[in-house]
Coordinates of C-alpha atoms in Angstrom, one line a residue:
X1 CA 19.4 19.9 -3.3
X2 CA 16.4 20.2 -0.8
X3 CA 14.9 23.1 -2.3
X4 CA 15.4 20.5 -5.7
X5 CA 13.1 18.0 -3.9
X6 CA 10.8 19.6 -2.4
X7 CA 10.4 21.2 -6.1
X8 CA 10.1 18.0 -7.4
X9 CA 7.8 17.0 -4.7
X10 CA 5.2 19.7 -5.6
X11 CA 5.0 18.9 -8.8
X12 CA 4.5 14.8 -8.1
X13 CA 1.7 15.9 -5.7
X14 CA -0.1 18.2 -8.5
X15 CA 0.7 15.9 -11.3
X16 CA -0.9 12.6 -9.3
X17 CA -3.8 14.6 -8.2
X18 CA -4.2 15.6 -11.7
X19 CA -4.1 11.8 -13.3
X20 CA -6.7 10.6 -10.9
X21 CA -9.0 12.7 -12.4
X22 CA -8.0 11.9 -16.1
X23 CA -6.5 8.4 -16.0
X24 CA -9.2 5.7 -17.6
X25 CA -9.5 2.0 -18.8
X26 CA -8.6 2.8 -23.0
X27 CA -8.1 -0.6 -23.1
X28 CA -11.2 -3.0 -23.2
X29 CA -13.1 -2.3 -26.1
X30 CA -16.5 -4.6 -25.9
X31 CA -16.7 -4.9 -29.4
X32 CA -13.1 -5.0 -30.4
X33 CA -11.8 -8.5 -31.8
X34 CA -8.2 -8.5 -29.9
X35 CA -5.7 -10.0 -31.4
X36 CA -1.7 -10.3 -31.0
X37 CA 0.0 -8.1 -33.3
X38 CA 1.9 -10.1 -36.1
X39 CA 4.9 -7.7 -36.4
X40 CA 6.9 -5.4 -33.8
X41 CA 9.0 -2.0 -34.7
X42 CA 11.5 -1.1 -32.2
X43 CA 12.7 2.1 -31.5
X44 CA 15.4 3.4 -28.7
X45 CA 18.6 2.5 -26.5
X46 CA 20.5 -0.2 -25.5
X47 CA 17.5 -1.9 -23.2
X48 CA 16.2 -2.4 -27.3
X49 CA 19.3 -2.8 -29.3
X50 CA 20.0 -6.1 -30.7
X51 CA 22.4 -5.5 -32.9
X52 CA 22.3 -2.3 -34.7
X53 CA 25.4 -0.7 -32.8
X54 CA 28.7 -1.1 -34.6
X55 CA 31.0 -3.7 -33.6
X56 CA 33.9 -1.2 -32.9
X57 CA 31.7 1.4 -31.2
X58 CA 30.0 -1.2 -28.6
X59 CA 31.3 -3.6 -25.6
X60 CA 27.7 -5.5 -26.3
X61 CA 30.0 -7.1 -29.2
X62 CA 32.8 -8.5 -26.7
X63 CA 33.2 -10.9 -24.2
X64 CA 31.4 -11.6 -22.1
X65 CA 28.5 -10.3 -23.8
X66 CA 26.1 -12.8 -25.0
X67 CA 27.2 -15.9 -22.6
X68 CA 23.9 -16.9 -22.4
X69 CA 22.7 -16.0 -25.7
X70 CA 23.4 -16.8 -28.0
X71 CA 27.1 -18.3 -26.6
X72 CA 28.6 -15.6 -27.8
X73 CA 28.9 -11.4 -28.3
X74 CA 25.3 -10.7 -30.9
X75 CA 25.2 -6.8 -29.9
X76 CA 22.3 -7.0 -26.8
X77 CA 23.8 -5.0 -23.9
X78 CA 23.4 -8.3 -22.3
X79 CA 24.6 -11.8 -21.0
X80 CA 21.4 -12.9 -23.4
X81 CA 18.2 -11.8 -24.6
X82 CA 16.8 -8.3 -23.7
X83 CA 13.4 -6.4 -23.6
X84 CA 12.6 -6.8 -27.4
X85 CA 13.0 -10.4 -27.1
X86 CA 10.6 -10.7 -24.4
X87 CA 8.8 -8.9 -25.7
X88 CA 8.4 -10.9 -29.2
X89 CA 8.5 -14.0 -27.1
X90 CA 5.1 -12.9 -25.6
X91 CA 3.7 -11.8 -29.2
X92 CA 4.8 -15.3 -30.4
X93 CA 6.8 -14.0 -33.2
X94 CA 10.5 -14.1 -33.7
X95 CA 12.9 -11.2 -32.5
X96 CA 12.9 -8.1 -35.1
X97 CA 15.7 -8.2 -37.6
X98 CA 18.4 -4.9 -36.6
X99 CA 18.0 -2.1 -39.1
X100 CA 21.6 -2.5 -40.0
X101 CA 21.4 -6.0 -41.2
X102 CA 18.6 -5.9 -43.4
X103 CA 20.1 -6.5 -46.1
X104 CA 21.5 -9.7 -45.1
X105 CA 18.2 -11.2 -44.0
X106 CA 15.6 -13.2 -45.8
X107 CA 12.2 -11.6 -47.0
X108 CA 10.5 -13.9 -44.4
X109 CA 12.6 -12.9 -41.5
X110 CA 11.9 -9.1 -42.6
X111 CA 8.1 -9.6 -41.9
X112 CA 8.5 -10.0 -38.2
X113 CA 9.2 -6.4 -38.4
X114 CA 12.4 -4.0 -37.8
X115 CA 14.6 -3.0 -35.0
X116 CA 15.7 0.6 -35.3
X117 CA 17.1 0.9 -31.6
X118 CA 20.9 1.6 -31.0
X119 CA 22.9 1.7 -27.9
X120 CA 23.7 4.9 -25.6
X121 CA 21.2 7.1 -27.7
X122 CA 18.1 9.3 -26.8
X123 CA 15.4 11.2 -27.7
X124 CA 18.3 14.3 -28.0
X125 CA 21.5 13.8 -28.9
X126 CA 24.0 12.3 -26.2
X127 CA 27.3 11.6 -25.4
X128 CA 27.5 9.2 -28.2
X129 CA 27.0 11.7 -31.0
X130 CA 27.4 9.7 -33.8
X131 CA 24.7 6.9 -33.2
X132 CA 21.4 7.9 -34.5
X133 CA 18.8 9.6 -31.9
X134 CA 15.2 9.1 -31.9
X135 CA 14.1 10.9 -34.7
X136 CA 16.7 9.8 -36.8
X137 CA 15.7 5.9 -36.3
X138 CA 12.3 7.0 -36.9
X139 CA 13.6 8.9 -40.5
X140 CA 15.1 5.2 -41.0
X141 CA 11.7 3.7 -40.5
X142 CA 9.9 6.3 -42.8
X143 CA 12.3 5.7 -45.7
X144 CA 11.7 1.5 -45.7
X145 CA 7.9 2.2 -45.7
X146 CA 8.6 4.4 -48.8
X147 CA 10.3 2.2 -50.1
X148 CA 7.2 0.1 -50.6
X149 CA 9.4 -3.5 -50.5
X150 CA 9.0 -4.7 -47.6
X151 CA 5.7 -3.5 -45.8
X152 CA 2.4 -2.5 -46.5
X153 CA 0.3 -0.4 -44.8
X154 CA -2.5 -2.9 -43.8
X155 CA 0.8 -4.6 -42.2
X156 CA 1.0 -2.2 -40.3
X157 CA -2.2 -2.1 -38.8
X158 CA -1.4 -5.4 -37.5
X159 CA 1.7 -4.0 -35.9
X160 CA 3.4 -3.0 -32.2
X161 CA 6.1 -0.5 -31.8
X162 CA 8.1 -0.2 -28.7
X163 CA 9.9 2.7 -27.7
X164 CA 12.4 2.7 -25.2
X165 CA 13.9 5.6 -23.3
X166 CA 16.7 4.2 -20.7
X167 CA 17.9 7.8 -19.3
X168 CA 20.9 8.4 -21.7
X169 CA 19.4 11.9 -21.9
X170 CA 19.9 12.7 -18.5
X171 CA 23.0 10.8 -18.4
X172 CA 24.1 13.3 -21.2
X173 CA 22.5 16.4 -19.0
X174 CA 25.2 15.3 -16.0
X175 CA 27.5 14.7 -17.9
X176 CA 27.5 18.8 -19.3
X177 CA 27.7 19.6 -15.4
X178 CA 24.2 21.3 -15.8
X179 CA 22.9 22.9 -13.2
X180 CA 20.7 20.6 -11.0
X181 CA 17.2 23.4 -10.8
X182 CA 17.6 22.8 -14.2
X183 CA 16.9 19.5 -14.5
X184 CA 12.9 19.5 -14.2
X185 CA 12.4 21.6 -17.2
X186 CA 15.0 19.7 -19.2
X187 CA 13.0 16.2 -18.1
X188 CA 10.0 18.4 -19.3
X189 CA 12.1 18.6 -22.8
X190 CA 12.2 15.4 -23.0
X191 CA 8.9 14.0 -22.7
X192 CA 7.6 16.8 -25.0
X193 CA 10.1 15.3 -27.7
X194 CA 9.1 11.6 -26.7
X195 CA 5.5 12.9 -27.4
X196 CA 6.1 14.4 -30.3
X197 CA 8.0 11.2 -31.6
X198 CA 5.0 9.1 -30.4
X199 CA 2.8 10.9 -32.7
X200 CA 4.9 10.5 -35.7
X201 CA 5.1 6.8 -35.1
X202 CA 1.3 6.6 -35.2
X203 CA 0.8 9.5 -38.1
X204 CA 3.2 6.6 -40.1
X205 CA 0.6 4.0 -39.6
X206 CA 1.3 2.1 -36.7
X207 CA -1.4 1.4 -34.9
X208 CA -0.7 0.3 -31.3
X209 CA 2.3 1.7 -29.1
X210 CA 4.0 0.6 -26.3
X211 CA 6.0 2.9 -24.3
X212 CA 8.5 2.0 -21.4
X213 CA 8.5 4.2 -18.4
X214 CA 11.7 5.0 -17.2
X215 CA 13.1 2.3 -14.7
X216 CA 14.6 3.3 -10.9
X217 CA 17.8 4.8 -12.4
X218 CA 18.7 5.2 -8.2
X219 CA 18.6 1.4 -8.4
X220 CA 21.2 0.9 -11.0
X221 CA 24.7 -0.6 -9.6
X222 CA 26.1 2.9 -11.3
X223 CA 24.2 4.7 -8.7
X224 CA 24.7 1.9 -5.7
X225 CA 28.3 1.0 -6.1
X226 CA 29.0 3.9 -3.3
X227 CA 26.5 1.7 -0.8
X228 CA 28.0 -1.4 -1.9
X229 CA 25.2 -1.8 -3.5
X230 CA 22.7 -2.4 -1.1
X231 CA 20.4 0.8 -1.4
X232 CA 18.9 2.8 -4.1
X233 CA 19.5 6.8 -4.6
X234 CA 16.3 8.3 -3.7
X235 CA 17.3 11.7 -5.3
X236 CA 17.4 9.9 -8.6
X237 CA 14.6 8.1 -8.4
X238 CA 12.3 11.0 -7.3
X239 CA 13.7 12.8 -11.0
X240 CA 12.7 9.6 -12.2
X241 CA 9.1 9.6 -11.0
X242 CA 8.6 12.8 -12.0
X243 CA 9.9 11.7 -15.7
X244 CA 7.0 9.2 -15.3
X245 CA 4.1 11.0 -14.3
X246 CA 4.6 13.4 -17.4
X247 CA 4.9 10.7 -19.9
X248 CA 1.5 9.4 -18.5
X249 CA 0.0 12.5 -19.0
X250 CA 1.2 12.9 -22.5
X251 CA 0.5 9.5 -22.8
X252 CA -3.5 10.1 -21.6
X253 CA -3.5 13.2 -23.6
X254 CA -2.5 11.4 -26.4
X255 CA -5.1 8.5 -25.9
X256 CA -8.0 11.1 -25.7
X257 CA -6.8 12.1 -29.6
X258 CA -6.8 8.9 -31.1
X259 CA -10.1 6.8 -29.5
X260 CA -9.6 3.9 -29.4
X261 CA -6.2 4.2 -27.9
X262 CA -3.6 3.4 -29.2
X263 CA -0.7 4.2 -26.4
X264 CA 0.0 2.0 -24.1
X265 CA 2.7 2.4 -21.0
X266 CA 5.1 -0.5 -19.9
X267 CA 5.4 0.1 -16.1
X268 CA 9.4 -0.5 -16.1
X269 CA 9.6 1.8 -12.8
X270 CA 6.8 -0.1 -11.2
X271 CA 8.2 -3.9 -12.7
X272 CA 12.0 -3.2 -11.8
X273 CA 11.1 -2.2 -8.4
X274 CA 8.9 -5.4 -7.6
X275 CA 11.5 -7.9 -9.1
X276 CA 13.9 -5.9 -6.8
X277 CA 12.4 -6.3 -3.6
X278 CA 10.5 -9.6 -4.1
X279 CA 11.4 -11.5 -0.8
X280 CA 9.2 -14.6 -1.2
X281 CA 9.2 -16.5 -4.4
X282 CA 6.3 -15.2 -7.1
X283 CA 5.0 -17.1 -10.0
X284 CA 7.9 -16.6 -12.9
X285 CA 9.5 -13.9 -10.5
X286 CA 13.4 -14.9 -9.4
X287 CA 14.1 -13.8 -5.8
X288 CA 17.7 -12.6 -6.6
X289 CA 19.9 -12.7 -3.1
X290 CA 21.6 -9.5 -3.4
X291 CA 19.5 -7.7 -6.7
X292 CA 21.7 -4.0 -6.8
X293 CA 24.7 -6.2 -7.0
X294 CA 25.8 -6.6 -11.4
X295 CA 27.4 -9.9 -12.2
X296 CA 29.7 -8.7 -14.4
X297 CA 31.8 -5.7 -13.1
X298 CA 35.6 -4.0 -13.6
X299 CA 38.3 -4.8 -11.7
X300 CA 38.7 -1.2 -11.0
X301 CA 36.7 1.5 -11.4
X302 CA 38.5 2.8 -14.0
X303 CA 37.4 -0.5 -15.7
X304 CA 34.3 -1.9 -17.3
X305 CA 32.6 -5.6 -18.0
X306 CA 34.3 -6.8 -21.2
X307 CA 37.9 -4.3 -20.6
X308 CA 41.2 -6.4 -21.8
X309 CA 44.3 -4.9 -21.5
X310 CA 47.0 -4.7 -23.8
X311 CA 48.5 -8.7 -23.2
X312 CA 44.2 -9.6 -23.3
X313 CA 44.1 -10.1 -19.5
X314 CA 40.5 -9.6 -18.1
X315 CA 39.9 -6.4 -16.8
X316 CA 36.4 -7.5 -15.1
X317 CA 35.1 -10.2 -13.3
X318 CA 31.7 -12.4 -13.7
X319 CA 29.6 -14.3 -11.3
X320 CA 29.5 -17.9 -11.4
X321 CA 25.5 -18.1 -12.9
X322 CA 23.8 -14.7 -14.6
X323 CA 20.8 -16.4 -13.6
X324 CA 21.1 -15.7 -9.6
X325 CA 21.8 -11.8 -10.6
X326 CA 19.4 -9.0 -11.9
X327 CA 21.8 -6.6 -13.1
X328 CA 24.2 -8.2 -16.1
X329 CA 26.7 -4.7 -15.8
X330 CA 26.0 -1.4 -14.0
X331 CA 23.6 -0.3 -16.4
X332 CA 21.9 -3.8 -17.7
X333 CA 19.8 -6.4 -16.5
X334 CA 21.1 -10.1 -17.2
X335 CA 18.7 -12.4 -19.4
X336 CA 17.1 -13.4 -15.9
X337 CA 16.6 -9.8 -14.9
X338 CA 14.3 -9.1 -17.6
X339 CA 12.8 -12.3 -18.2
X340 CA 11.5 -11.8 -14.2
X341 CA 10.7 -8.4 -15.0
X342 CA 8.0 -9.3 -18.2
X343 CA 6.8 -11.5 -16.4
X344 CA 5.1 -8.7 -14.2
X345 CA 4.5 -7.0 -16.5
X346 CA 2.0 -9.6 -17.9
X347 CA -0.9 -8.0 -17.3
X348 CA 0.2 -4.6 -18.4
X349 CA 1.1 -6.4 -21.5
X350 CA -2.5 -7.4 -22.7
X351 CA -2.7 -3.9 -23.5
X352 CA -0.8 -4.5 -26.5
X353 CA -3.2 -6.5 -28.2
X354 CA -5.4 -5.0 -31.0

């Protein structure tokens, strides 16, 4: 594990030197009218999902799912809303209609755009083999624009995609018992893919991008339970960081093809972090009292948020207010959690605009 690190720390050192010299403002264009994009196209994992996962295949459609919002299970992995509502929020549009219930929705819901994003999935496949990967919800995107019924393509030139990437990959990778000097190359894998995925979405038509870093995965109550959750696992977050610093290379790289750019990066690592260690009260920051602690956790850890048994007895227990936690389960943040967390990511998020 020390011969891991310091590994990992070589290439963090090389990889930062490297950016300083590359990384620029793509952003501010003097003669660029900036306006909000009208639609947004989702693409990713449960921190996106709003309802495309299956009702048999998801705890996000049980109790206590959806307390908050909307009162009751709607398929976010969630007491209430989640990144893609936040993030729709701040576009002033409404929330993007699931994939999945597309046909159930009205023409004028459809033009706030699409949400392709389901639960437990990756860039690869992952330990929920069934559910669609990334390249497979962008196959679903390709065949409604072919469609030519619902969008156009000067709609989408007036359009954001997000793309979320939550770590399902690497919780797949641990779950194979990989070795560990293995895991640099494989976080190599897949950025490359993310990349490649990236430029698909744009080759399609869309023309601004918003990519999520990876958040502190060390940080998540999965990883803190063993510390009662009071501390963060540094050996995961320094796989984490070095997850980041490739995608912002690509992610420059990438920029430097498609002037003016067109990529932007949501600074999830940099946003959790913050909301996580806020000690004095910030401007539409919560200070959360104990922030690694989830509100909603099993009974035993053999159990989950949401477990029943066979009479329907509770399996978990739930805090008396999501609001005074960050984390909703051990992988989620509540309504609260991310609500604090787009709110620093307010500036970052001016980026979006065209």
């Amino acid at each position: 594990m020390e011969s891991l690190k310091l590994f990992i720390s070589l290439f963090l050192v090389s990889f930062s030197s490297w950016l300083i010299g590359v990384e620029s403002d793509h952003f501010h264009h003097n003669n660029m009218k900036r306006m909000r994009p009208n639609r947004l196209f989702v693409f990713g994992d449960s921190y996106a999902d709003t309802g495309n996962i299956r009702k048999s295949l998801a705890d996000s459609w049980k109790m206590p799912y959806g307390v908050s919002f909307p009162g009751k299970p709607s398929g976010r992995f969630s007491d209430g809303r989640i990144a893609t509502d936040f993030l729709a929020r701040y576009l002033g549009i409404k929330s993007p209609i699931p994939y999945t219930w597309k046909n159930y929705a009205g023409k004028e819901r459809l033009l706030y755009g699409m949400n392709y994003a389901y639960g437990g999935t990756g860039v690869f496949k992952t330990f929920n083999n069934p559910l669609p990967n990334m390249t497979t919800q962008i196959d679903y995107f390709q065949k409604v624009l072919a469609s030519g019924n619902i969008y156009t393509p000067s709609d989408l030139h007036t359009s954001l995609a997000l793309v979320s990437n939550a770590g399902n990959d690497y919780g797949t990778f641990i779950l194979q018992k990989r070795l560990m000097t293995e895991f640099p190359g494989f976080i190599k894998q897949v950025v490359d893919q993310t990349e490649v995925n990236l430029r698909r979405i744009h080759k399609l038509g869309v023309k601004k991008i918003a990519i999520a870093s990876l958040q502190p995965l060390g940080c998540l109550p999965s990883k803190t339970t063993s510390s009662s959750f009071k501390h963060c696992n540094a050996s995961d977050n320094a796989l984490v960081k070095l997850h980041n610093i490739l995608l912002r290379r690509a992610v420059a790289k990438l920029n430097n093809e498609t002037k003016p750019s067109t990529f932007v990066i949501l600074d999830l690592y940099k946003a959790f972090l913050t909301v996580l260690k806020n000690k004095r009260a910030k401007t539409g920051v919560t200070r959360f009292v104990n922030p690694l602690k989830p509100c909603c956790v099993g009974i035993t850890s053999n159990d989950s948020c949401s477990n029943v048994d066979k009479k329907g007895e509770k399996k978990y227990t739930i805090c008396k207010d999501p609001k005074t936690s960050f984390f909703w389960d051990v992988f989620h943040p509540t309504e609260e959690g991310w609500r604090s967390v787009y709110s620093v990511l307010r500036e970052n998020l001016k980026a979006v605009l065209i």
